PDB file of C-alpha atoms and ligand atoms in Angstrom:
ATOM      1  CA  UNK A   2     -41.051  13.259 -25.731  1.00  0.00           C
ATOM      2  CA  UNK A   3     -39.671  10.430 -27.949  1.00  0.00           C
ATOM      3  CA  UNK A   4     -41.874   7.354 -28.164  1.00  0.00           C
ATOM      4  CA  UNK A   5     -39.251   5.042 -26.624  1.00  0.00           C
ATOM      5  CA  UNK A   6     -38.893   7.235 -23.578  1.00  0.00           C
ATOM      6  CA  UNK A   7     -42.674   7.434 -23.132  1.00  0.00           C
ATOM      7  CA  UNK A   8     -42.867   3.646 -23.375  1.00  0.00           C
ATOM      8  CA  UNK A   9     -40.063   3.220 -20.845  1.00  0.00           C
ATOM      9  CA  UNK A  10     -41.753   5.491 -18.350  1.00  0.00           C
ATOM     10  CA  UNK A  11     -45.093   3.768 -18.848  1.00  0.00           C
ATOM     11  CA  UNK A  12     -43.576   0.321 -18.335  1.00  0.00           C
ATOM     12  CA  UNK A  13     -41.690   1.572 -15.297  1.00  0.00           C
ATOM     13  CA  UNK A  14     -44.768   3.047 -13.704  1.00  0.00           C
ATOM     14  CA  UNK A  15     -46.862  -0.093 -14.251  1.00  0.00           C
ATOM     15  CA  UNK A  16     -44.205  -2.206 -12.620  1.00  0.00           C
ATOM     16  CA  UNK A  17     -43.535  -4.309 -15.731  1.00  0.00           C
ATOM     17  CA  UNK A  18     -39.870  -3.264 -15.713  1.00  0.00           C
ATOM     18  CA  UNK A  19     -39.606  -3.122 -11.976  1.00  0.00           C
ATOM     19  CA  UNK A  20     -40.442  -6.819 -11.766  1.00  0.00           C
ATOM     20  CA  UNK A  21     -37.283  -7.633 -13.721  1.00  0.00           C
ATOM     21  CA  UNK A  22     -35.085  -5.661 -11.357  1.00  0.00           C
ATOM     22  CA  UNK A  23     -33.866  -7.275  -8.124  1.00  0.00           C
ATOM     23  CA  UNK A  24     -35.398  -6.007  -4.918  1.00  0.00           C
ATOM     24  CA  UNK A  25     -32.185  -4.496  -3.569  1.00  0.00           C
ATOM     25  CA  UNK A  26     -31.956  -2.330  -6.686  1.00  0.00           C
ATOM     26  CA  UNK A  27     -35.544  -1.221  -6.532  1.00  0.00           C
ATOM     27  CA  UNK A  28     -35.131  -0.355  -2.884  1.00  0.00           C
ATOM     28  CA  UNK A  29     -31.897   1.504  -3.568  1.00  0.00           C
ATOM     29  CA  UNK A  30     -32.464   3.923  -0.740  1.00  0.00           C
ATOM     30  CA  UNK A  31     -32.829   1.157   1.835  1.00  0.00           C
ATOM     31  CA  UNK A  32     -30.160  -1.249   0.657  1.00  0.00           C
ATOM     32  CA  UNK A  33     -28.748  -2.864   3.766  1.00  0.00           C
ATOM     33  CA  UNK A  34     -25.128  -1.821   4.295  1.00  0.00           C
ATOM     34  CA  UNK A  35     -22.580  -4.427   5.394  1.00  0.00           C
ATOM     35  CA  UNK A  36     -22.246  -4.965   9.150  1.00  0.00           C
ATOM     36  CA  UNK A  37     -18.656  -3.721   8.974  1.00  0.00           C
ATOM     37  CA  UNK A  38     -16.674  -1.954   6.233  1.00  0.00           C
ATOM     38  CA  UNK A  39     -15.392  -3.886   3.232  1.00  0.00           C
ATOM     39  CA  UNK A  40     -12.249  -2.742   1.421  1.00  0.00           C
ATOM     40  CA  UNK A  41     -10.898  -4.290  -1.786  1.00  0.00           C
ATOM     41  CA  UNK A  42      -7.690  -3.529  -3.668  1.00  0.00           C
ATOM     42  CA  UNK A  43      -5.998  -4.925  -6.723  1.00  0.00           C
ATOM     43  CA  UNK A  44      -2.869  -7.101  -6.545  1.00  0.00           C
ATOM     44  CA  UNK A  45      -0.547  -8.078  -3.710  1.00  0.00           C
ATOM     45  CA  UNK A  46       0.324  -4.469  -2.984  1.00  0.00           C
ATOM     46  CA  UNK A  47      -3.362  -4.028  -2.186  1.00  0.00           C
ATOM     47  CA  UNK A  48      -2.781  -5.533   1.247  1.00  0.00           C
ATOM     48  CA  UNK A  49      -0.708  -2.558   2.407  1.00  0.00           C
ATOM     49  CA  UNK A  50      -3.256  -0.193   0.876  1.00  0.00           C
ATOM     50  CA  UNK A  51      -6.107  -2.013   2.605  1.00  0.00           C
ATOM     51  CA  UNK A  52      -4.418  -1.909   5.994  1.00  0.00           C
ATOM     52  CA  UNK A  53      -4.020   1.844   5.643  1.00  0.00           C
ATOM     53  CA  UNK A  54      -7.612   2.334   4.471  1.00  0.00           C
ATOM     54  CA  UNK A  55      -8.859   0.238   7.374  1.00  0.00           C
ATOM     55  CA  UNK A  56      -6.822   2.296   9.818  1.00  0.00           C
ATOM     56  CA  UNK A  57      -8.238   5.525   8.364  1.00  0.00           C
ATOM     57  CA  UNK A  58     -11.789   4.202   8.819  1.00  0.00           C
ATOM     58  CA  UNK A  59     -11.001   2.956  12.333  1.00  0.00           C
ATOM     59  CA  UNK A  60      -9.629   6.369  13.233  1.00  0.00           C
ATOM     60  CA  UNK A  61     -12.888   7.993  12.181  1.00  0.00           C
ATOM     61  CA  UNK A  62     -11.957   9.007   8.637  1.00  0.00           C
ATOM     62  CA  UNK A  63     -14.591   8.804   5.956  1.00  0.00           C
ATOM     63  CA  UNK A  64     -14.598   6.309   3.126  1.00  0.00           C
ATOM     64  CA  UNK A  65     -13.109   8.782   0.631  1.00  0.00           C
ATOM     65  CA  UNK A  66     -10.230   9.529   3.033  1.00  0.00           C
ATOM     66  CA  UNK A  67      -9.721   5.777   3.279  1.00  0.00           C
ATOM     67  CA  UNK A  68      -9.413   5.043  -0.448  1.00  0.00           C
ATOM     68  CA  UNK A  69      -7.200   8.074  -1.104  1.00  0.00           C
ATOM     69  CA  UNK A  70      -4.782   7.449   1.751  1.00  0.00           C
ATOM     70  CA  UNK A  71      -4.916   3.689   1.128  1.00  0.00           C
ATOM     71  CA  UNK A  72      -3.548   3.851  -2.402  1.00  0.00           C
ATOM     72  CA  UNK A  73      -1.179   6.705  -1.484  1.00  0.00           C
ATOM     73  CA  UNK A  74       0.775   4.094   0.496  1.00  0.00           C
ATOM     74  CA  UNK A  75       1.494   2.260  -2.750  1.00  0.00           C
ATOM     75  CA  UNK A  76       2.244   5.504  -4.617  1.00  0.00           C
ATOM     76  CA  UNK A  77       4.832   6.248  -1.916  1.00  0.00           C
ATOM     77  CA  UNK A  78       6.586   2.905  -2.356  1.00  0.00           C
ATOM     78  CA  UNK A  79       9.480   3.729  -4.670  1.00  0.00           C
ATOM     79  CA  UNK A  80      10.132   0.005  -5.055  1.00  0.00           C
ATOM     80  CA  UNK A  81       6.847  -0.356  -6.928  1.00  0.00           C
ATOM     81  CA  UNK A  82       7.375  -0.330 -10.715  1.00  0.00           C
ATOM     82  CA  UNK A  83       3.785   0.288 -11.814  1.00  0.00           C
ATOM     83  CA  UNK A  84       2.425   2.886  -9.397  1.00  0.00           C
ATOM     84  CA  UNK A  85       3.825   6.274  -8.371  1.00  0.00           C
ATOM     85  CA  UNK A  86       7.209   7.751  -9.075  1.00  0.00           C
ATOM     86  CA  UNK A  87       8.917   4.372  -8.735  1.00  0.00           C
ATOM     87  CA  UNK A  88       7.099   3.323 -11.915  1.00  0.00           C
ATOM     88  CA  UNK A  89       8.744   2.539 -15.215  1.00  0.00           C
ATOM     89  CA  UNK A  90       9.058   5.490 -17.594  1.00  0.00           C
ATOM     90  CA  UNK A  91       7.607   6.025 -21.038  1.00  0.00           C
ATOM     91  CA  UNK A  92       9.603   5.634 -24.257  1.00  0.00           C
ATOM     92  CA  UNK A  93      11.228   9.028 -23.707  1.00  0.00           C
ATOM     93  CA  UNK A  94      12.291   8.281 -20.151  1.00  0.00           C
ATOM     94  CA  UNK A  95       9.528  10.236 -18.364  1.00  0.00           C
ATOM     95  CA  UNK A  96       7.543   8.665 -15.511  1.00  0.00           C
ATOM     96  CA  UNK A  97       4.017   9.995 -16.050  1.00  0.00           C
ATOM     97  CA  UNK A  98       1.215   9.283 -13.621  1.00  0.00           C
ATOM     98  CA  UNK A  99      -2.560   8.891 -13.872  1.00  0.00           C
ATOM     99  CA  UNK A 100      -5.067   8.742 -11.005  1.00  0.00           C
ATOM    100  CA  UNK A 101      -8.715   9.268 -10.156  1.00  0.00           C
ATOM    101  CA  UNK A 102     -11.241   9.122  -7.338  1.00  0.00           C
ATOM    102  CA  UNK A 103     -15.017   8.894  -7.213  1.00  0.00           C
ATOM    103  CA  UNK A 104     -17.298   9.167  -4.204  1.00  0.00           C
ATOM    104  CA  UNK A 105     -20.651   7.770  -3.153  1.00  0.00           C
ATOM    105  CA  UNK A 106     -22.564  10.559  -4.870  1.00  0.00           C
ATOM    106  CA  UNK A 107     -20.712  10.153  -8.160  1.00  0.00           C
ATOM    107  CA  UNK A 108     -18.516  13.205  -7.726  1.00  0.00           C
ATOM    108  CA  UNK A 109     -15.226  12.542  -9.465  1.00  0.00           C
ATOM    109  CA  UNK A 110     -11.727  13.943  -9.832  1.00  0.00           C
ATOM    110  CA  UNK A 111      -8.916  12.860 -12.084  1.00  0.00           C
ATOM    111  CA  UNK A 112      -5.436  13.765 -13.284  1.00  0.00           C
ATOM    112  CA  UNK A 113      -3.502  12.279 -16.167  1.00  0.00           C
ATOM    113  CA  UNK A 114      -0.025  12.581 -17.651  1.00  0.00           C
ATOM    114  CA  UNK A 115       1.489  14.317 -14.630  1.00  0.00           C
ATOM    115  CA  UNK A 116       5.151  14.152 -13.649  1.00  0.00           C
ATOM    116  CA  UNK A 117       7.093  15.091 -10.532  1.00  0.00           C
ATOM    117  CA  UNK A 118       4.311  14.679  -7.976  1.00  0.00           C
ATOM    118  CA  UNK A 119       4.413  11.815  -5.495  1.00  0.00           C
ATOM    119  CA  UNK A 120       0.671  11.448  -4.928  1.00  0.00           C
ATOM    120  CA  UNK A 121      -1.460  12.040  -8.008  1.00  0.00           C
ATOM    121  CA  UNK A 122      -4.432  10.490  -6.192  1.00  0.00           C
ATOM    122  CA  UNK A 123      -4.443  13.364  -3.697  1.00  0.00           C
ATOM    123  CA  UNK A 124      -4.374  15.849  -6.576  1.00  0.00           C
ATOM    124  CA  UNK A 125      -7.274  13.998  -8.193  1.00  0.00           C
ATOM    125  CA  UNK A 126      -9.240  14.348  -4.972  1.00  0.00           C
ATOM    126  CA  UNK A 127      -8.443  18.060  -4.837  1.00  0.00           C
ATOM    127  CA  UNK A 128      -9.598  18.489  -8.451  1.00  0.00           C
ATOM    128  CA  UNK A 129     -12.901  16.935  -7.403  1.00  0.00           C
ATOM    129  CA  UNK A 130     -13.269  19.045  -4.287  1.00  0.00           C
ATOM    130  CA  UNK A 131     -11.864  22.384  -5.378  1.00  0.00           C
ATOM    131  CA  UNK A 132     -12.721  22.778  -9.068  1.00  0.00           C
ATOM    132  CA  UNK A 133     -15.897  22.516 -11.137  1.00  0.00           C
ATOM    133  CA  UNK A 134     -14.065  20.000 -13.370  1.00  0.00           C
ATOM    134  CA  UNK A 135     -13.486  16.272 -13.364  1.00  0.00           C
ATOM    135  CA  UNK A 136     -10.169  15.884 -15.166  1.00  0.00           C
ATOM    136  CA  UNK A 137      -6.965  17.888 -15.546  1.00  0.00           C
ATOM    137  CA  UNK A 138      -4.063  16.676 -17.645  1.00  0.00           C
ATOM    138  CA  UNK A 139      -0.394  17.297 -18.284  1.00  0.00           C
ATOM    139  CA  UNK A 140       1.141  20.713 -17.840  1.00  0.00           C
ATOM    140  CA  UNK A 141      -2.179  22.281 -16.819  1.00  0.00           C
ATOM    141  CA  UNK A 142      -2.700  19.682 -14.097  1.00  0.00           C
ATOM    142  CA  UNK A 143       0.834  20.227 -12.835  1.00  0.00           C
ATOM    143  CA  UNK A 144       0.458  23.991 -12.749  1.00  0.00           C
ATOM    144  CA  UNK A 145      -2.858  23.684 -10.931  1.00  0.00           C
ATOM    145  CA  UNK A 146      -1.297  21.269  -8.430  1.00  0.00           C
ATOM    146  CA  UNK A 147       1.594  23.647  -7.710  1.00  0.00           C
ATOM    147  CA  UNK A 148      -0.786  26.587  -7.314  1.00  0.00           C
ATOM    148  CA  UNK A 149      -2.884  24.549  -4.907  1.00  0.00           C
ATOM    149  CA  UNK A 150      -0.158  23.592  -2.531  1.00  0.00           C
ATOM    150  CA  UNK A 151       1.098  20.271  -3.862  1.00  0.00           C
ATOM    151  CA  UNK A 152       4.886  20.040  -3.626  1.00  0.00           C
ATOM    152  CA  UNK A 153       6.853  18.803  -6.611  1.00  0.00           C
ATOM    153  CA  UNK A 154       9.336  16.023  -6.113  1.00  0.00           C
ATOM    154  CA  UNK A 155      11.952  15.418  -8.800  1.00  0.00           C
ATOM    155  CA  UNK A 156      13.646  12.075  -8.408  1.00  0.00           C
ATOM    156  CA  UNK A 157      15.607   9.720 -10.623  1.00  0.00           C
ATOM    157  CA  UNK A 158      15.912   6.080  -9.742  1.00  0.00           C
ATOM    158  CA  UNK A 159      19.177   4.834 -11.273  1.00  0.00           C
ATOM    159  CA  UNK A 160      18.036   1.190 -11.544  1.00  0.00           C
ATOM    160  CA  UNK A 161      14.828   2.152 -13.355  1.00  0.00           C
ATOM    161  CA  UNK A 162      16.705   4.501 -15.702  1.00  0.00           C
ATOM    162  CA  UNK A 163      19.273   1.781 -16.461  1.00  0.00           C
ATOM    163  CA  UNK A 164      16.495  -0.676 -17.333  1.00  0.00           C
ATOM    164  CA  UNK A 165      14.927   1.928 -19.605  1.00  0.00           C
ATOM    165  CA  UNK A 166      18.280   2.646 -21.309  1.00  0.00           C
ATOM    166  CA  UNK A 167      18.633  -1.055 -21.961  1.00  0.00           C
ATOM    167  CA  UNK A 168      15.116  -1.139 -23.397  1.00  0.00           C
ATOM    168  CA  UNK A 169      15.928   1.735 -25.797  1.00  0.00           C
ATOM    169  CA  UNK A 170      18.472  -0.498 -27.568  1.00  0.00           C
ATOM    170  CA  UNK A 171      15.663  -2.677 -28.976  1.00  0.00           C
ATOM    171  CA  UNK A 172      12.626  -0.468 -28.370  1.00  0.00           C
ATOM    172  CA  UNK A 173      10.368  -3.506 -28.427  1.00  0.00           C
ATOM    173  CA  UNK A 174       6.836  -2.354 -27.655  1.00  0.00           C
ATOM    174  CA  UNK A 175       5.345  -5.371 -25.964  1.00  0.00           C
ATOM    175  CA  UNK A 176       3.279  -5.139 -22.835  1.00  0.00           C
ATOM    176  CA  UNK A 177       4.339  -7.694 -20.262  1.00  0.00           C
ATOM    177  CA  UNK A 178       1.711  -9.882 -18.669  1.00  0.00           C
ATOM    178  CA  UNK A 179       1.861 -10.250 -14.894  1.00  0.00           C
ATOM    179  CA  UNK A 180       5.613 -10.006 -14.927  1.00  0.00           C
ATOM    180  CA  UNK A 181       5.854  -8.938 -11.333  1.00  0.00           C
ATOM    181  CA  UNK A 182       2.357  -9.838 -10.310  1.00  0.00           C
ATOM    182  CA  UNK A 183       1.261  -6.288  -9.846  1.00  0.00           C
ATOM    183  CA  UNK A 184      -0.027  -3.358 -11.885  1.00  0.00           C
ATOM    184  CA  UNK A 185      -2.285  -0.402 -11.287  1.00  0.00           C
ATOM    185  CA  UNK A 186      -3.789  -0.143  -7.841  1.00  0.00           C
ATOM    186  CA  UNK A 187      -7.537   0.282  -7.657  1.00  0.00           C
ATOM    187  CA  UNK A 188      -9.260   0.397  -4.297  1.00  0.00           C
ATOM    188  CA  UNK A 189     -12.984   0.164  -3.505  1.00  0.00           C
ATOM    189  CA  UNK A 190     -14.550   0.590  -0.091  1.00  0.00           C
ATOM    190  CA  UNK A 191     -17.933   0.638   1.568  1.00  0.00           C
ATOM    191  CA  UNK A 192     -18.326   1.671   5.179  1.00  0.00           C
ATOM    192  CA  UNK A 193     -20.822   0.457   7.763  1.00  0.00           C
ATOM    193  CA  UNK A 194     -23.220   3.254   6.763  1.00  0.00           C
ATOM    194  CA  UNK A 195     -23.202   1.965   3.177  1.00  0.00           C
ATOM    195  CA  UNK A 196     -21.153   4.895   1.845  1.00  0.00           C
ATOM    196  CA  UNK A 197     -18.962   3.925  -1.117  1.00  0.00           C
ATOM    197  CA  UNK A 198     -15.830   5.378  -2.672  1.00  0.00           C
ATOM    198  CA  UNK A 199     -13.080   4.278  -5.024  1.00  0.00           C
ATOM    199  CA  UNK A 200      -9.637   5.289  -6.213  1.00  0.00           C
ATOM    200  CA  UNK A 201      -7.253   4.206  -8.929  1.00  0.00           C
ATOM    201  CA  UNK A 202      -3.634   5.199  -9.606  1.00  0.00           C
ATOM    202  CA  UNK A 203      -0.832   4.053 -11.900  1.00  0.00           C
ATOM    203  CA  UNK A 204       2.329   4.961 -13.749  1.00  0.00           C
ATOM    204  CA  UNK A 205       0.741   3.232 -16.723  1.00  0.00           C
ATOM    205  CA  UNK A 206       2.191   0.826 -19.182  1.00  0.00           C
ATOM    206  CA  UNK A 207       5.977   0.595 -19.164  1.00  0.00           C
ATOM    207  CA  UNK A 208       7.648   2.332 -22.122  1.00  0.00           C
ATOM    208  CA  UNK A 209       4.360   3.688 -23.440  1.00  0.00           C
ATOM    209  CA  UNK A 210       4.323   6.407 -26.095  1.00  0.00           C
ATOM    210  CA  UNK A 211       4.895   9.808 -24.457  1.00  0.00           C
ATOM    211  CA  UNK A 212       1.442  11.253 -23.825  1.00  0.00           C
ATOM    212  CA  UNK A 213      -0.343   7.912 -23.612  1.00  0.00           C
ATOM    213  CA  UNK A 214      -3.095   7.750 -20.993  1.00  0.00           C
ATOM    214  CA  UNK A 215      -4.601   4.434 -19.973  1.00  0.00           C
ATOM    215  CA  UNK A 216      -7.847   3.491 -18.312  1.00  0.00           C
ATOM    216  CA  UNK A 217      -6.880   4.305 -14.731  1.00  0.00           C
ATOM    217  CA  UNK A 218      -7.781   8.030 -14.622  1.00  0.00           C
ATOM    218  CA  UNK A 219     -10.848   7.641 -16.828  1.00  0.00           C
ATOM    219  CA  UNK A 220     -14.093   7.551 -14.886  1.00  0.00           C
ATOM    220  CA  UNK A 221     -16.106   4.593 -16.166  1.00  0.00           C
ATOM    221  CA  UNK A 222     -13.035   2.777 -17.479  1.00  0.00           C
ATOM    222  CA  UNK A 223     -10.506   2.316 -14.647  1.00  0.00           C
ATOM    223  CA  UNK A 224     -13.019   3.173 -11.919  1.00  0.00           C
ATOM    224  CA  UNK A 225     -16.720   3.695 -11.466  1.00  0.00           C
ATOM    225  CA  UNK A 226     -18.724   4.272  -8.295  1.00  0.00           C
ATOM    226  CA  UNK A 227     -22.477   4.536  -7.984  1.00  0.00           C
ATOM    227  CA  UNK A 228     -23.630   4.793  -4.394  1.00  0.00           C
ATOM    228  CA  UNK A 229     -26.966   3.143  -5.201  1.00  0.00           C
ATOM    229  CA  UNK A 230     -25.392   0.042  -6.692  1.00  0.00           C
ATOM    230  CA  UNK A 231     -21.689  -0.462  -6.046  1.00  0.00           C
ATOM    231  CA  UNK A 232     -18.255   0.172  -7.463  1.00  0.00           C
ATOM    232  CA  UNK A 233     -15.764  -1.438  -9.810  1.00  0.00           C
ATOM    233  CA  UNK A 234     -12.171  -0.907 -10.859  1.00  0.00           C
ATOM    234  CA  UNK A 235      -9.920  -2.379 -13.495  1.00  0.00           C
ATOM    235  CA  UNK A 236      -6.312  -3.396 -13.952  1.00  0.00           C
ATOM    236  CA  UNK A 237      -4.243  -4.617 -16.858  1.00  0.00           C
ATOM    237  CA  UNK A 238      -3.958  -3.273 -20.377  1.00  0.00           C
ATOM    238  CA  UNK A 239      -5.878  -0.026 -20.220  1.00  0.00           C
ATOM    239  CA  UNK A 240      -6.738   0.143 -23.899  1.00  0.00           C
ATOM    240  CA  UNK A 241      -8.800  -3.040 -23.590  1.00  0.00           C
ATOM    241  CA  UNK A 242     -10.680  -1.627 -20.621  1.00  0.00           C
ATOM    242  CA  UNK A 243     -11.357   1.784 -22.170  1.00  0.00           C
ATOM    243  CA  UNK A 244     -12.881   0.232 -25.301  1.00  0.00           C
ATOM    244  CA  UNK A 245     -15.691  -1.340 -23.278  1.00  0.00           C
ATOM    245  CA  UNK A 246     -15.958   1.347 -20.552  1.00  0.00           C
ATOM    246  CA  UNK A 247     -15.093  -1.576 -18.303  1.00  0.00           C
ATOM    247  CA  UNK A 248     -15.802  -0.441 -14.756  1.00  0.00           C
ATOM    248  CA  UNK A 249     -19.042   1.244 -15.762  1.00  0.00           C
ATOM    249  CA  UNK A 250     -20.043  -1.940 -17.537  1.00  0.00           C
ATOM    250  CA  UNK A 251     -19.494  -3.968 -14.365  1.00  0.00           C
ATOM    251  CA  UNK A 252     -21.512  -1.564 -12.202  1.00  0.00           C
ATOM    252  CA  UNK A 253     -24.352  -1.418 -14.707  1.00  0.00           C
ATOM    253  CA  UNK A 254     -24.523  -5.215 -14.749  1.00  0.00           C
ATOM    254  CA  UNK A 255     -24.730  -5.247 -10.957  1.00  0.00           C
ATOM    255  CA  UNK A 256     -27.547  -2.701 -11.258  1.00  0.00           C
ATOM    256  CA  UNK A 257     -29.409  -5.270 -13.339  1.00  0.00           C
ATOM    257  CA  UNK A 258     -28.937  -7.858 -10.595  1.00  0.00           C
ATOM    258  CA  UNK A 259     -25.856  -9.684 -11.886  1.00  0.00           C
ATOM    259  CA  UNK A 260     -23.667 -10.937  -9.025  1.00  0.00           C
ATOM    260  CA  UNK A 261     -20.299  -9.145  -8.646  1.00  0.00           C
ATOM    261  CA  UNK A 262     -18.018 -11.968  -9.870  1.00  0.00           C
ATOM    262  CA  UNK A 263     -20.310 -12.725 -12.782  1.00  0.00           C
ATOM    263  CA  UNK A 264     -20.434  -9.026 -13.712  1.00  0.00           C
ATOM    264  CA  UNK A 265     -16.619  -8.985 -13.806  1.00  0.00           C
ATOM    265  CA  UNK A 266     -16.586 -12.179 -15.859  1.00  0.00           C
ATOM    266  CA  UNK A 267     -19.016 -10.771 -18.401  1.00  0.00           C
ATOM    267  CA  UNK A 268     -16.870  -7.648 -18.794  1.00  0.00           C
ATOM    268  CA  UNK A 269     -13.770  -9.772 -19.441  1.00  0.00           C
ATOM    269  CA  UNK A 270     -15.757 -11.909 -21.868  1.00  0.00           C
ATOM    270  CA  UNK A 271     -16.843  -8.782 -23.728  1.00  0.00           C
ATOM    271  CA  UNK A 272     -13.181  -7.771 -24.095  1.00  0.00           C
ATOM    272  CA  UNK A 273     -12.320 -11.235 -25.376  1.00  0.00           C
ATOM    273  CA  UNK A 274     -15.142 -11.142 -27.930  1.00  0.00           C
ATOM    274  CA  UNK A 275     -13.935  -7.805 -29.288  1.00  0.00           C
ATOM    275  CA  UNK A 276     -10.221  -8.475 -29.535  1.00  0.00           C
ATOM    276  CA  UNK A 277      -7.849 -10.922 -31.158  1.00  0.00           C
ATOM    277  CA  UNK A 278      -4.369 -11.710 -30.102  1.00  0.00           C
ATOM    278  CA  UNK A 279      -4.687 -11.200 -26.362  1.00  0.00           C
ATOM    279  CA  UNK A 280      -1.792 -13.563 -25.608  1.00  0.00           C
ATOM    280  CA  UNK A 281       0.421 -10.903 -24.091  1.00  0.00           C
ATOM    281  CA  UNK A 282      -2.309  -9.077 -22.194  1.00  0.00           C
ATOM    282  CA  UNK A 283      -3.873  -9.291 -18.799  1.00  0.00           C
ATOM    283  CA  UNK A 284      -7.016  -7.531 -17.678  1.00  0.00           C
ATOM    284  CA  UNK A 285      -8.920  -7.884 -14.434  1.00  0.00           C
ATOM    285  CA  UNK A 286     -11.904  -6.338 -12.686  1.00  0.00           C
ATOM    286  CA  UNK A 287     -12.858  -5.972  -9.042  1.00  0.00           C
ATOM    287  CA  UNK A 288     -16.462  -5.324  -8.035  1.00  0.00           C
ATOM    288  CA  UNK A 289     -17.987  -4.285  -4.725  1.00  0.00           C
ATOM    289  CA  UNK A 290     -21.741  -4.138  -4.304  1.00  0.00           C
ATOM    290  CA  UNK A 291     -23.248  -1.605  -1.929  1.00  0.00           C
ATOM    291  CA  UNK A 292     -24.230  -4.356   0.519  1.00  0.00           C
ATOM    292  CA  UNK A 293     -20.615  -5.541   0.781  1.00  0.00           C
ATOM    293  CA  UNK A 294     -20.811  -8.487  -1.641  1.00  0.00           C
ATOM    294  CA  UNK A 295     -17.725  -8.559  -3.840  1.00  0.00           C
ATOM    295  CA  UNK A 296     -16.060 -10.425  -6.684  1.00  0.00           C
ATOM    296  CA  UNK A 297     -13.202 -10.400  -9.171  1.00  0.00           C
ATOM    297  CA  UNK A 298     -12.419 -11.921 -12.529  1.00  0.00           C
ATOM    298  CA  UNK A 299      -9.440 -11.737 -14.872  1.00  0.00           C
ATOM    299  CA  UNK A 300      -8.457 -12.743 -18.354  1.00  0.00           C
ATOM    300  CA  UNK A 301      -5.696 -14.998 -17.155  1.00  0.00           C
ATOM    301  CA  UNK A 302      -4.327 -16.537 -14.016  1.00  0.00           C
ATOM    302  CA  UNK A 303      -2.247 -14.418 -11.645  1.00  0.00           C
ATOM    303  CA  UNK A 304      -4.556 -11.554 -10.696  1.00  0.00           C
ATOM    304  CA  UNK A 305      -4.648 -11.284  -6.925  1.00  0.00           C
ATOM    305  CA  UNK A 306      -6.698  -8.911  -4.825  1.00  0.00           C
ATOM    306  CA  UNK A 307      -6.766  -7.885  -1.192  1.00  0.00           C
ATOM    307  CA  UNK A 308      -9.916  -8.054   0.918  1.00  0.00           C
ATOM    308  CA  UNK A 309     -10.422  -6.453   4.311  1.00  0.00           C
ATOM    309  CA  UNK A 310     -13.609  -6.935   6.276  1.00  0.00           C
ATOM    310  CA  UNK A 311     -14.770  -8.173   9.659  1.00  0.00           C
ATOM    311  CA  UNK A 312     -12.786 -11.382   9.036  1.00  0.00           C
ATOM    312  CA  UNK A 313      -9.490  -9.475   8.712  1.00  0.00           C
ATOM    313  CA  UNK A 314      -7.072  -8.724   5.884  1.00  0.00           C
ATOM    314  CA  UNK A 315      -6.307 -11.365   3.264  1.00  0.00           C
ATOM    315  CA  UNK A 316      -5.147 -11.891  -0.292  1.00  0.00           C
ATOM    316  CA  UNK A 317      -7.279 -13.855  -2.766  1.00  0.00           C
ATOM    317  CA  UNK A 318      -6.746 -15.060  -6.324  1.00  0.00           C
ATOM    318  CA  UNK A 319      -9.387 -14.005  -8.819  1.00  0.00           C
ATOM    319  CA  UNK A 320     -11.312 -16.414 -10.941  1.00  0.00           C
ATOM    320  CA  UNK A 321     -10.117 -16.288 -14.529  1.00  0.00           C
ATOM    321  CA  UNK A 322     -10.781 -17.471 -18.057  1.00  0.00           C
ATOM    322  CA  UNK A 323      -9.769 -21.051 -18.688  1.00  0.00           C
TER     323      UNK A 323
HETATM  324  N1  LIG B  89      -4.251  -0.180 -16.380  1.00  0.00           N
HETATM  325  C1  LIG B  89      -3.217   0.741 -16.396  1.00  0.00           C
HETATM  326  C2  LIG B  89      -2.887   1.270 -17.710  1.00  0.00           C
HETATM  327  O1  LIG B  89      -3.145   0.626 -18.711  1.00  0.00           O
HETATM  328  O2  LIG B  89      -2.321   2.351 -17.775  1.00  0.00           O
END
């Protein structure tokens, strides 16, 4: 056994490390769940997703059902330009979708670069439940979805196509910050038994290079759930999030006892330290601890998130960098 590992185990067993770890982490198995469920979602459209998730839980559904069917509401909104088939296309005019789910026990499913399916999040769940894999992409994901009972839907939205045609005149490749105050939807939930789950789904960055995949379907980047600690999800420019394994970073900080908002802030700060020229970018994190404590933080003003708990459904503005 390597020396470092022996030393770690020895410190752990003598309690020297344990003393530095907050009590709720040490007592992971007996962490007190919230008195009622807590559901969080990114952006204004998160309110509709939260209402659906809440209804699923109220009707006796489990927390995974809740986060899948919650974000599916937003995927089904063809007026939404950043999630589902209403999203803006890539440079070649294709709307390609990314989504993932993760449950309390860390099981995960994901699809990326799929076209012609209304609810990639449901396919991601099926990948988790029906295959030994975590992630399917592109043509293979589509074929698997068809073979497993998911119906294709081919639609063209004239307004979205016209906007894209106009964009092709200049082909400027500049991500737009907060232009319509919404982006990816990520949803995190904990039920009254302390069971956690999360989901994340997007059409990705408008006019991206064909084949580009962002953070949203990548476990640890766009979403991470650890039933012993909590969950986190990300929104904004996916490349920034992937480079720091953003959602995993937030959850690991909570594991060390950092409060949810502060964990999100430190992840944003890490992105800022590692990048220049962030003027045209937004990035935000949501965090939900297993006891129901939550927080959010973004690079710049404008990131809203929906909260549903015993106090009802409401929209909050995240804290942000100055
Ligand atoms: N956060 C969504 C994306 O970058 O695709």
